[in-house]
Amino acid sequence: MNLLDVKEICAGYGKSRVLDGLSLEVGEGEAVSILGRNGSGRSTLLKTIMGALPSSSGSISFDGGALSGCRPFDVVRKGIAYVPEERLAFKNLTVEENLVLGQQPARPGSTRWTIAQMYDYFPRLRERRNTLAGYLSGGEQQMLTIARSLLTNPRLILIDEPTEGLAPQIVEVVMKVILDIRRHGVAVILVEQKLTIALKIVQRVLIMAHGAIVYNGTPEAFSADSSIRHKWLEVS
């Protein structure tokens, strides 16, 4: 049984349909990257899985239970974490207060993460533990958002453009952390524009276009066929 099953989902904003009968599945502990041109609906998909955007049809199930119609906090309690592109740290709280706020009880089948582990992953956060999140740099806020999401002890984490606008040395740190998350058995859905990073992290590549999945393959198969990249990713 798949950990996540998305079947024939349709969703959008107002009269604009972004997801048009989209289906995908993610296995236990699997890391999947979703690629696509800007505007292809990748972020919309993550928001729909999280319940932040309602679907008009189709179904979403997680670990055999229905997610469709669940509110975001219910989705988190079921074992899915979300790192949004906007980061959304609580700016009027300190780094440590943000982390404490993210803590959730461990659930069967999930890795139990601690604040001490987050400080080991991101030593800069330990140094800034008493600083208000609003005063952090973009890279520090990204570290904080990933750490806070892990403290919910998820079985699946959705990560939207984690390296956007970050300095190369911080990109390297974030990539190593995502790889280690995977080694701990947490499933990952990664939306990432930088192909070199995405292909190092995941076991399967999906491409979105026209509101649906148009390609599903291994990183090796994707890299070996330049026509796929030209057809679905390059801007003519």
PDB file of N, CA, C and O in Angstrom, residues 8-9 15-16 29 35 40 45 48 65 67 98 100-101 119 136 142 155 175 196 200 210 218:
ATOM      1  N   GLU A   8      -7.059  11.614  -9.329  1.00  0.00           N
ATOM      2  CA  GLU A   8      -7.942  12.420 -10.174  1.00  0.00           C
ATOM      3  C   GLU A   8      -8.359  13.740  -9.498  1.00  0.00           C
ATOM      4  O   GLU A   8      -9.514  14.145  -9.552  1.00  0.00           O
ATOM      5  N   ILE A   9      -7.381  14.412  -8.889  1.00  0.00           N
ATOM      6  CA  ILE A   9      -7.668  15.652  -8.168  1.00  0.00           C
ATOM      7  C   ILE A   9      -7.838  16.829  -9.137  1.00  0.00           C
ATOM      8  O   ILE A   9      -7.032  17.025 -10.054  1.00  0.00           O
ATOM      9  N   LYS A  15     -12.462  30.626 -10.750  1.00  0.00           N
ATOM     10  CA  LYS A  15     -12.852  29.897 -11.955  1.00  0.00           C
ATOM     11  C   LYS A  15     -11.659  29.293 -12.691  1.00  0.00           C
ATOM     12  O   LYS A  15     -11.831  28.624 -13.705  1.00  0.00           O
ATOM     13  N   SER A  16     -10.461  29.537 -12.161  1.00  0.00           N
ATOM     14  CA  SER A  16      -9.249  29.027 -12.806  1.00  0.00           C
ATOM     15  C   SER A  16      -8.897  27.648 -12.261  1.00  0.00           C
ATOM     16  O   SER A  16      -8.602  27.496 -11.076  1.00  0.00           O
ATOM     17  N   GLY A  29       8.679   6.052   2.874  1.00  0.00           N
ATOM     18  CA  GLY A  29      10.091   6.395   2.847  1.00  0.00           C
ATOM     19  C   GLY A  29      10.638   6.824   1.495  1.00  0.00           C
ATOM     20  O   GLY A  29      11.851   7.011   1.344  1.00  0.00           O
ATOM     21  N   LEU A  35       8.831  18.311 -10.834  1.00  0.00           N
ATOM     22  CA  LEU A  35       9.397  19.346 -11.688  1.00  0.00           C
ATOM     23  C   LEU A  35       8.294  19.928 -12.562  1.00  0.00           C
ATOM     24  O   LEU A  35       7.215  19.358 -12.709  1.00  0.00           O
ATOM     25  N   SER A  40       2.972  25.686 -13.431  1.00  0.00           N
ATOM     26  CA  SER A  40       2.449  24.350 -13.767  1.00  0.00           C
ATOM     27  C   SER A  40       1.567  23.776 -12.666  1.00  0.00           C
ATOM     28  O   SER A  40       0.890  22.769 -12.875  1.00  0.00           O
ATOM     29  N   LEU A  45      -0.502  21.939  -5.862  1.00  0.00           N
ATOM     30  CA  LEU A  45      -0.644  20.540  -5.477  1.00  0.00           C
ATOM     31  C   LEU A  45      -0.309  20.338  -3.997  1.00  0.00           C
ATOM     32  O   LEU A  45      -1.056  19.679  -3.264  1.00  0.00           O
ATOM     33  N   THR A  48      -2.994  21.679  -1.816  1.00  0.00           N
ATOM     34  CA  THR A  48      -4.196  20.841  -1.860  1.00  0.00           C
ATOM     35  C   THR A  48      -4.025  19.609  -0.983  1.00  0.00           C
ATOM     36  O   THR A  48      -4.942  19.215  -0.252  1.00  0.00           O
ATOM     37  N   GLY A  65      -6.062   6.267   5.057  1.00  0.00           N
ATOM     38  CA  GLY A  65      -7.184   7.072   5.528  1.00  0.00           C
ATOM     39  C   GLY A  65      -7.409   8.285   4.645  1.00  0.00           C
ATOM     40  O   GLY A  65      -6.477   8.826   4.056  1.00  0.00           O
ATOM     41  N   LEU A  67      -7.875  11.970   3.308  1.00  0.00           N
ATOM     42  CA  LEU A  67      -7.426  13.319   3.659  1.00  0.00           C
ATOM     43  C   LEU A  67      -8.348  14.382   3.078  1.00  0.00           C
ATOM     44  O   LEU A  67      -8.368  15.507   3.581  1.00  0.00           O
ATOM     45  N   ASN A  98       9.642  29.297  18.189  1.00  0.00           N
ATOM     46  CA  ASN A  98       9.115  28.711  16.959  1.00  0.00           C
ATOM     47  C   ASN A  98       9.258  27.186  16.988  1.00  0.00           C
ATOM     48  O   ASN A  98       8.335  26.452  16.615  1.00  0.00           O
ATOM     49  N   VAL A 100       9.631  25.171  19.672  1.00  0.00           N
ATOM     50  CA  VAL A 100       8.762  24.592  20.701  1.00  0.00           C
ATOM     51  C   VAL A 100       7.326  24.511  20.193  1.00  0.00           C
ATOM     52  O   VAL A 100       6.618  23.518  20.409  1.00  0.00           O
ATOM     53  N   LEU A 101       6.902  25.545  19.474  1.00  0.00           N
ATOM     54  CA  LEU A 101       5.549  25.576  18.937  1.00  0.00           C
ATOM     55  C   LEU A 101       5.310  24.448  17.939  1.00  0.00           C
ATOM     56  O   LEU A 101       4.194  23.944  17.794  1.00  0.00           O
ATOM     57  N   TYR A 119      19.226  21.659  16.294  1.00  0.00           N
ATOM     58  CA  TYR A 119      20.403  22.503  16.494  1.00  0.00           C
ATOM     59  C   TYR A 119      21.667  21.826  15.956  1.00  0.00           C
ATOM     60  O   TYR A 119      22.599  22.501  15.515  1.00  0.00           O
ATOM     61  N   LEU A 136      15.866  37.205  11.322  1.00  0.00           N
ATOM     62  CA  LEU A 136      16.720  36.210  10.679  1.00  0.00           C
ATOM     63  C   LEU A 136      16.884  36.511   9.200  1.00  0.00           C
ATOM     64  O   LEU A 136      16.013  37.113   8.567  1.00  0.00           O
ATOM     65  N   GLN A 142      14.735  29.742   6.416  1.00  0.00           N
ATOM     66  CA  GLN A 142      14.497  28.452   5.764  1.00  0.00           C
ATOM     67  C   GLN A 142      14.899  27.304   6.679  1.00  0.00           C
ATOM     68  O   GLN A 142      14.176  26.304   6.804  1.00  0.00           O
ATOM     69  N   ARG A 155       5.649  11.518   8.829  1.00  0.00           N
ATOM     70  CA  ARG A 155       6.025  10.365   7.999  1.00  0.00           C
ATOM     71  C   ARG A 155       6.238  10.812   6.554  1.00  0.00           C
ATOM     72  O   ARG A 155       6.850  10.089   5.768  1.00  0.00           O
ATOM     73  N   MET A 175      20.515  20.701   1.550  1.00  0.00           N
ATOM     74  CA  MET A 175      20.493  19.464   0.781  1.00  0.00           C
ATOM     75  C   MET A 175      20.920  18.277   1.642  1.00  0.00           C
ATOM     76  O   MET A 175      20.300  17.206   1.607  1.00  0.00           O
ATOM     77  N   THR A 196      20.153  19.887 -10.568  1.00  0.00           N
ATOM     78  CA  THR A 196      21.315  19.190 -10.002  1.00  0.00           C
ATOM     79  C   THR A 196      21.058  18.796  -8.548  1.00  0.00           C
ATOM     80  O   THR A 196      21.519  17.754  -8.091  1.00  0.00           O
ATOM     81  N   LYS A 200      19.891  14.676  -7.060  1.00  0.00           N
ATOM     82  CA  LYS A 200      20.761  14.036  -6.063  1.00  0.00           C
ATOM     83  C   LYS A 200      19.970  13.507  -4.865  1.00  0.00           C
ATOM     84  O   LYS A 200      20.431  12.621  -4.154  1.00  0.00           O
ATOM     85  N   HIS A 210       0.035  21.199 -17.626  1.00  0.00           N
ATOM     86  CA  HIS A 210      -1.396  21.204 -17.930  1.00  0.00           C
ATOM     87  C   HIS A 210      -2.233  20.612 -16.787  1.00  0.00           C
ATOM     88  O   HIS A 210      -3.261  19.967 -17.018  1.00  0.00           O
ATOM     89  N   THR A 218      12.802   7.428 -13.168  1.00  0.00           N
ATOM     90  CA  THR A 218      13.938   7.529 -12.260  1.00  0.00           C
ATOM     91  C   THR A 218      14.804   8.731 -12.647  1.00  0.00           C
ATOM     92  O   THR A 218      14.757   9.194 -13.801  1.00  0.00           O
TER      93      THR A 218
END
